[in-house]
XYZ file of C-alpha atoms in Angstrom:
389
model
C -30.892 22.561 9.373
C -31.366 18.866 9.069
C -31.591 16.507 6.142
C -33.676 13.525 6.757
C -33.135 10.185 4.766
C -33.512 6.333 4.923
C -32.997 4.055 6.537
C -34.149 5.325 9.897
C -35.419 8.589 11.550
C -35.814 8.212 15.399
C -39.015 9.453 17.324
C -36.348 11.414 19.360
C -35.059 13.248 16.401
C -38.424 13.922 15.122
C -39.435 15.448 18.506
C -36.119 17.531 18.601
C -36.952 18.941 15.290
C -40.501 19.937 16.398
C -39.253 21.326 19.811
C -36.673 23.550 18.490
C -38.415 24.256 15.144
C -35.346 23.118 12.882
C -35.504 23.598 9.458
C -35.690 20.003 7.858
C -35.831 18.542 4.539
C -36.811 14.918 3.679
C -34.337 13.802 1.118
C -35.314 10.152 0.883
C -39.192 9.947 1.201
C -38.679 8.671 4.868
C -41.352 10.500 6.752
C -45.272 10.176 6.531
C -47.098 12.917 4.691
C -47.632 15.829 7.289
C -45.643 14.171 9.940
C -43.358 17.180 10.303
C -43.352 20.624 8.710
C -40.591 20.657 5.860
C -38.808 23.376 4.005
C -37.728 23.372 0.391
C -34.358 22.895 -0.959
C -34.126 26.601 -2.059
C -34.319 27.883 1.549
C -31.306 25.845 2.748
C -29.287 26.827 -0.138
C -30.025 30.329 0.453
C -29.103 30.151 4.210
C -25.914 28.725 3.245
C -25.149 31.407 0.582
C -26.243 34.313 3.208
C -24.439 32.911 6.192
C -21.157 31.004 5.894
C -21.683 29.902 9.579
C -24.747 27.949 8.552
C -24.967 24.360 10.046
C -26.618 21.081 8.514
C -26.981 17.727 9.997
C -27.675 14.607 8.139
C -29.413 11.487 10.048
C -27.915 9.365 7.159
C -25.192 9.145 4.933
C -27.561 8.936 1.996
C -28.198 12.551 2.147
C -24.434 13.317 1.203
C -25.461 12.929 -2.557
C -27.761 16.003 -1.869
C -25.079 18.106 -0.134
C -22.632 17.303 -2.939
C -25.156 18.312 -5.608
C -26.532 21.542 -3.950
C -23.893 23.123 -1.529
C -20.853 22.976 -3.949
C -20.177 26.503 -3.128
C -19.350 25.686 0.410
C -16.449 23.772 2.316
C -18.697 20.734 3.022
C -17.962 18.488 -0.114
C -14.143 19.148 0.721
C -14.629 18.159 4.511
C -16.955 15.155 3.364
C -14.522 13.751 0.724
C -11.405 13.817 3.286
C -13.164 11.614 5.869
C -15.607 9.481 3.539
C -12.978 8.122 1.734
C -10.833 5.910 4.181
C -7.586 6.149 2.231
C -7.567 9.859 2.030
C -8.224 9.923 5.742
C -5.199 7.809 6.401
C -3.199 9.941 4.169
C -4.348 13.166 6.212
C -3.220 11.670 9.541
C -0.189 9.783 8.481
C 2.360 12.434 10.006
C 0.299 12.021 13.331
C 0.807 8.140 13.049
C 3.927 7.713 10.929
C 4.426 3.969 11.810
C 0.995 2.868 10.890
C 0.709 0.560 7.881
C -1.958 1.056 5.244
C -2.327 0.221 1.414
C -5.007 0.655 -1.306
C -6.044 -2.103 -3.500
C -8.470 -1.938 -6.146
C -11.767 -4.363 -5.959
C -10.612 -6.022 -9.156
C -7.077 -6.557 -8.055
C -7.802 -8.618 -4.774
C -6.606 -11.925 -6.328
C -3.211 -10.231 -6.994
C -2.515 -9.342 -3.386
C 0.923 -10.867 -2.105
C 0.245 -11.772 1.477
C 3.873 -11.890 2.228
C 4.086 -8.114 1.667
C 1.404 -7.325 4.276
C 1.313 -7.477 7.965
C -0.514 -10.521 9.459
C -3.239 -10.145 10.731
C -4.693 -7.344 8.783
C -8.031 -5.461 8.342
C -9.491 -5.110 4.902
C -12.288 -2.597 4.600
C -14.039 -0.481 1.588
C -12.324 2.656 0.759
C -15.905 4.071 1.193
C -18.209 1.930 3.155
C -21.186 1.664 5.808
C -22.381 -0.421 8.628
C -19.309 -2.925 8.785
C -20.222 -3.844 5.301
C -16.791 -5.629 3.811
C -14.778 -5.104 7.062
C -12.863 -8.228 7.721
C -10.086 -9.347 9.809
C -7.572 -11.718 7.978
C -5.328 -14.038 10.077
C -3.673 -16.252 7.545
C -3.716 -17.494 4.059
C -6.724 -19.904 4.389
C -8.691 -17.174 6.119
C -7.934 -14.663 2.898
C -9.488 -17.099 0.793
C -12.789 -17.172 2.741
C -12.702 -13.357 3.354
C -12.368 -12.877 -0.517
C -15.660 -14.828 -1.286
C -17.564 -13.005 1.555
C -16.597 -9.707 0.227
C -17.892 -10.552 -3.291
C -21.295 -11.887 -1.721
C -21.692 -8.693 0.324
C -21.199 -6.253 -2.087
C -23.409 -7.767 -4.570
C -26.243 -7.501 -1.833
C -25.267 -4.065 -0.791
C -25.329 -2.288 -3.934
C -29.038 -2.858 -4.252
C -29.550 -1.163 -0.964
C -27.222 1.961 -0.802
C -26.175 4.789 -3.071
C -22.745 4.568 -4.817
C -21.559 7.369 -2.431
C -22.291 5.045 0.557
C -20.913 1.766 -0.742
C -18.286 2.183 -3.254
C -16.496 -1.193 -4.067
C -13.872 0.130 -6.378
C -11.261 -0.005 -4.048
C -10.308 -1.164 -0.511
C -8.024 -0.257 2.370
C -5.770 -2.818 3.839
C -4.253 -1.844 7.129
C -2.620 -3.355 10.230
C -4.666 -4.545 13.117
C -5.212 -1.672 15.791
C -4.953 -3.336 19.184
C -6.627 -1.943 22.067
C -10.403 -0.975 23.286
C -12.669 0.357 20.783
C -14.557 3.573 21.247
C -17.006 5.755 19.204
C -18.153 9.307 19.986
C -19.758 12.238 18.272
C -18.329 15.512 18.009
C -18.674 18.731 16.115
C -16.579 21.843 15.363
C -17.786 25.314 16.077
C -17.576 28.235 13.957
C -13.878 28.823 15.122
C -12.896 25.432 14.763
C -12.994 24.429 18.518
C -13.666 20.629 18.900
C -16.794 19.904 20.975
C -17.325 16.064 22.054
C -20.882 15.112 22.682
C -20.380 11.680 24.580
C -18.255 8.841 24.694
C -19.105 5.277 23.891
C -17.369 1.751 24.076
C -17.641 -0.731 21.466
C -17.695 -4.327 22.671
C -16.553 -7.522 20.767
C -17.605 -10.978 21.335
C -14.017 -12.197 20.122
C -10.738 -11.246 18.507
C -12.127 -11.889 15.106
C -15.635 -10.146 15.687
C -16.048 -6.945 13.653
C -19.615 -6.612 14.165
C -21.639 -3.629 15.686
C -23.616 -5.556 18.507
C -23.013 -3.606 21.601
C -22.148 -0.095 22.496
C -22.361 1.101 25.992
C -21.827 4.543 27.826
C -21.514 5.493 31.510
C -20.433 8.290 33.845
C -17.186 6.614 34.524
C -16.535 6.131 30.628
C -17.061 9.705 29.873
C -15.279 11.065 32.821
C -12.103 8.748 31.768
C -11.889 9.488 28.093
C -13.355 12.903 27.310
C -10.137 14.849 27.841
C -8.104 12.514 25.534
C -10.820 12.382 22.778
C -11.269 16.084 22.961
C -7.711 16.695 22.386
C -7.370 14.231 19.548
C -10.470 15.776 17.698
C -8.884 19.375 18.231
C -5.824 18.391 16.218
C -7.752 16.550 13.703
C -9.872 19.397 12.887
C -6.905 21.867 12.616
C -5.603 19.773 9.899
C -8.656 20.134 7.707
C -9.549 23.647 9.327
C -13.088 22.190 10.158
C -15.813 24.483 11.157
C -19.563 24.142 11.666
C -19.280 20.566 11.053
C -20.539 17.372 12.807
C -18.535 13.909 13.011
C -18.883 10.474 14.416
C -15.472 9.069 15.205
C -14.234 5.532 15.986
C -10.772 4.987 17.795
C -8.702 2.418 19.606
C -7.013 3.043 22.675
C -4.129 0.491 23.542
C -2.770 -0.769 26.974
C -0.349 2.130 27.132
C -3.037 4.725 26.496
C -2.025 5.333 22.855
C -4.990 6.631 20.754
C -4.981 5.493 16.887
C -8.118 6.491 14.927
C -10.199 3.962 12.922
C -12.210 6.109 10.981
C -14.506 9.620 10.870
C -17.839 9.622 9.520
C -18.862 13.110 8.300
C -21.900 15.161 8.546
C -23.514 12.928 11.103
C -23.370 11.168 14.391
C -23.833 7.390 14.810
C -25.994 5.913 11.923
C -29.608 5.051 12.320
C -30.129 7.727 15.088
C -28.158 5.624 17.512
C -25.303 7.184 19.366
C -26.953 10.645 19.741
C -30.045 8.983 21.035
C -28.232 6.862 23.447
C -26.309 9.876 24.948
C -29.531 11.665 25.641
C -30.969 8.777 27.593
C -27.746 8.588 29.682
C -26.968 12.294 30.136
C -29.888 14.259 29.281
C -27.674 16.137 26.743
C -29.236 16.399 23.113
C -26.375 16.209 20.674
C -28.481 17.442 17.704
C -29.548 20.602 19.707
C -26.113 21.169 20.851
C -24.611 21.219 17.454
C -27.257 23.024 15.569
C -27.695 25.637 18.233
C -23.900 25.698 19.160
C -24.633 24.901 22.903
C -21.415 23.494 24.334
C -22.028 20.802 27.045
C -21.210 21.615 30.657
C -19.700 18.299 31.429
C -18.928 18.910 34.841
C -22.463 19.745 35.672
C -23.770 16.702 33.515
C -21.560 14.094 35.064
C -22.366 15.359 38.541
C -25.984 14.565 37.653
C -25.620 11.081 36.011
C -26.213 8.179 37.686
C -23.840 4.970 37.911
C -25.584 2.716 35.475
C -24.558 1.344 32.238
C -26.649 2.437 29.031
C -26.259 0.369 26.095
C -27.233 0.270 22.435
C -27.734 -3.487 21.186
C -27.717 -3.621 17.350
C -29.648 -6.859 16.456
C -28.063 -7.792 13.331
C -28.741 -11.103 11.645
C -26.029 -13.457 13.142
C -28.322 -16.621 12.984
C -26.504 -17.761 9.587
C -30.197 -18.092 8.390
C -31.044 -15.924 5.453
C -33.452 -13.269 6.500
C -36.007 -14.104 3.874
C -36.321 -17.534 5.342
C -37.314 -16.034 8.625
C -40.879 -15.641 9.487
C -40.729 -13.955 12.798
C -38.514 -12.496 15.478
C -39.641 -12.926 19.128
C -39.217 -9.499 20.418
C -41.131 -10.045 23.781
C -38.743 -12.996 24.545
C -35.918 -10.703 23.769
C -37.222 -7.939 26.013
C -37.675 -10.588 28.937
C -33.981 -10.911 29.356
C -33.080 -7.484 30.098
C -33.408 -5.760 33.551
C -34.368 -2.080 32.135
C -34.997 -1.967 28.486
C -35.535 1.618 27.481
C -36.571 1.733 23.794
C -36.886 -1.144 21.257
C -36.762 0.018 17.549
C -38.083 -2.782 15.165
C -36.591 -2.821 11.854
C -37.428 -4.475 8.496
C -35.015 -7.309 8.672
C -36.059 -8.808 5.482
C -34.633 -5.596 3.870
C -31.573 -4.774 6.088
C -30.771 -7.843 7.775
C -31.024 -6.265 11.126
C -34.090 -7.300 13.507
C -33.910 -4.062 15.636
C -32.110 -1.865 17.983
C -32.454 -2.079 21.722
C -31.530 0.691 24.369
C -31.111 -0.450 27.711
C -30.166 0.705 31.317
C -28.192 -1.926 33.115
C -26.909 -1.885 36.956
C -23.306 -2.658 36.883
C -24.004 -6.035 38.853
C -26.322 -7.158 35.997
C -23.959 -6.371 33.120
C -24.078 -10.224 32.193
C -27.129 -9.500 30.324
C -25.092 -7.440 27.914
C -22.385 -9.897 27.882
C -24.649 -12.649 27.025
C -26.444 -10.854 24.068
C -23.052 -9.801 22.757
C -22.281 -13.413 22.101
C -25.688 -14.753 21.086
C -26.278 -15.755 17.612
C -29.905 -14.877 18.108
C -31.256 -17.941 16.769
C -33.383 -18.358 20.111
C -35.502 -15.616 18.993
C -36.382 -16.621 15.274
C -38.985 -18.888 13.644
C -37.962 -20.260 10.327
C -40.606 -20.291 7.463
C -41.401 -23.902 6.523
C -40.476 -25.012 3.179
């Protein structure tokens, strides 16, 4: 069963629902009338009452509200809460990572923070958040003054866009900076609590201070290298909460010595906006939605043997122009596409609403990886036209 909600349902997810005849419910009026055959809420609730191994997937955290209201008799609300609140998550894994510093601070107490009591640099993020909103790296006292002002501005904007379950500004998590390379991956836990990893992506950053979501990529080499380590971690994590029949999207860092430190676990979904699962399919032909909902475990040896050696990337075209979205009259998508050797899919987004111009999936030979490095550091000003005053 699948809950569909804003901000985005991909063509691939819709095709998956139709192909496998998955029961789906539109909880956010995100589909056109008659676009897909929908079921009613009662059917989903009845399935969960009659079968404790029922599975449900949400493409958006906006649907969490529906789960919390309608499936209170299941374990799902408990699973969601332990991961959705980043402070509860840190407490959950504290014994796995006893030396890791973290601290909770209330939104209205940001001005009372004593910097000499914190590790410098540090990361501050909302206890409940989404899409890098309010996530900042602080390197010194002057930086902290700037970041506090940014947080105030971001949350005034965000609360008009997302439900309170998604962006809750009541408290923040301050934690030490996690060194190393960053990765994201989708996984699920089966009816016996066994962890199943559904792909591996590397998250690239433009600089030390960059916390944006501009580029993720996957490849045969990447999956082969990190799949065993990530599977082992997810298994240990799942056993702490006794997770079963549950999908997650996980972000971690791995330092130079190979030590893994988790950043966060997002419950009930894979990557937001139908991104990571769709990229995994493009690169591997594995359909993560089908794998989870039909309990089909990937044969990674077979998948890797059939994969090519190219790099598959997800490029999130966030508005990094420093120009307010409501002042931009056009984004030149054709110019953007001309810069890439093999663009696979472009998704145009209402940038005046979401401050994201679009999502681009690409396939890149290793010797042309500079095209990915270039878009990673671009402020995208070359692609926008500004409305005349």
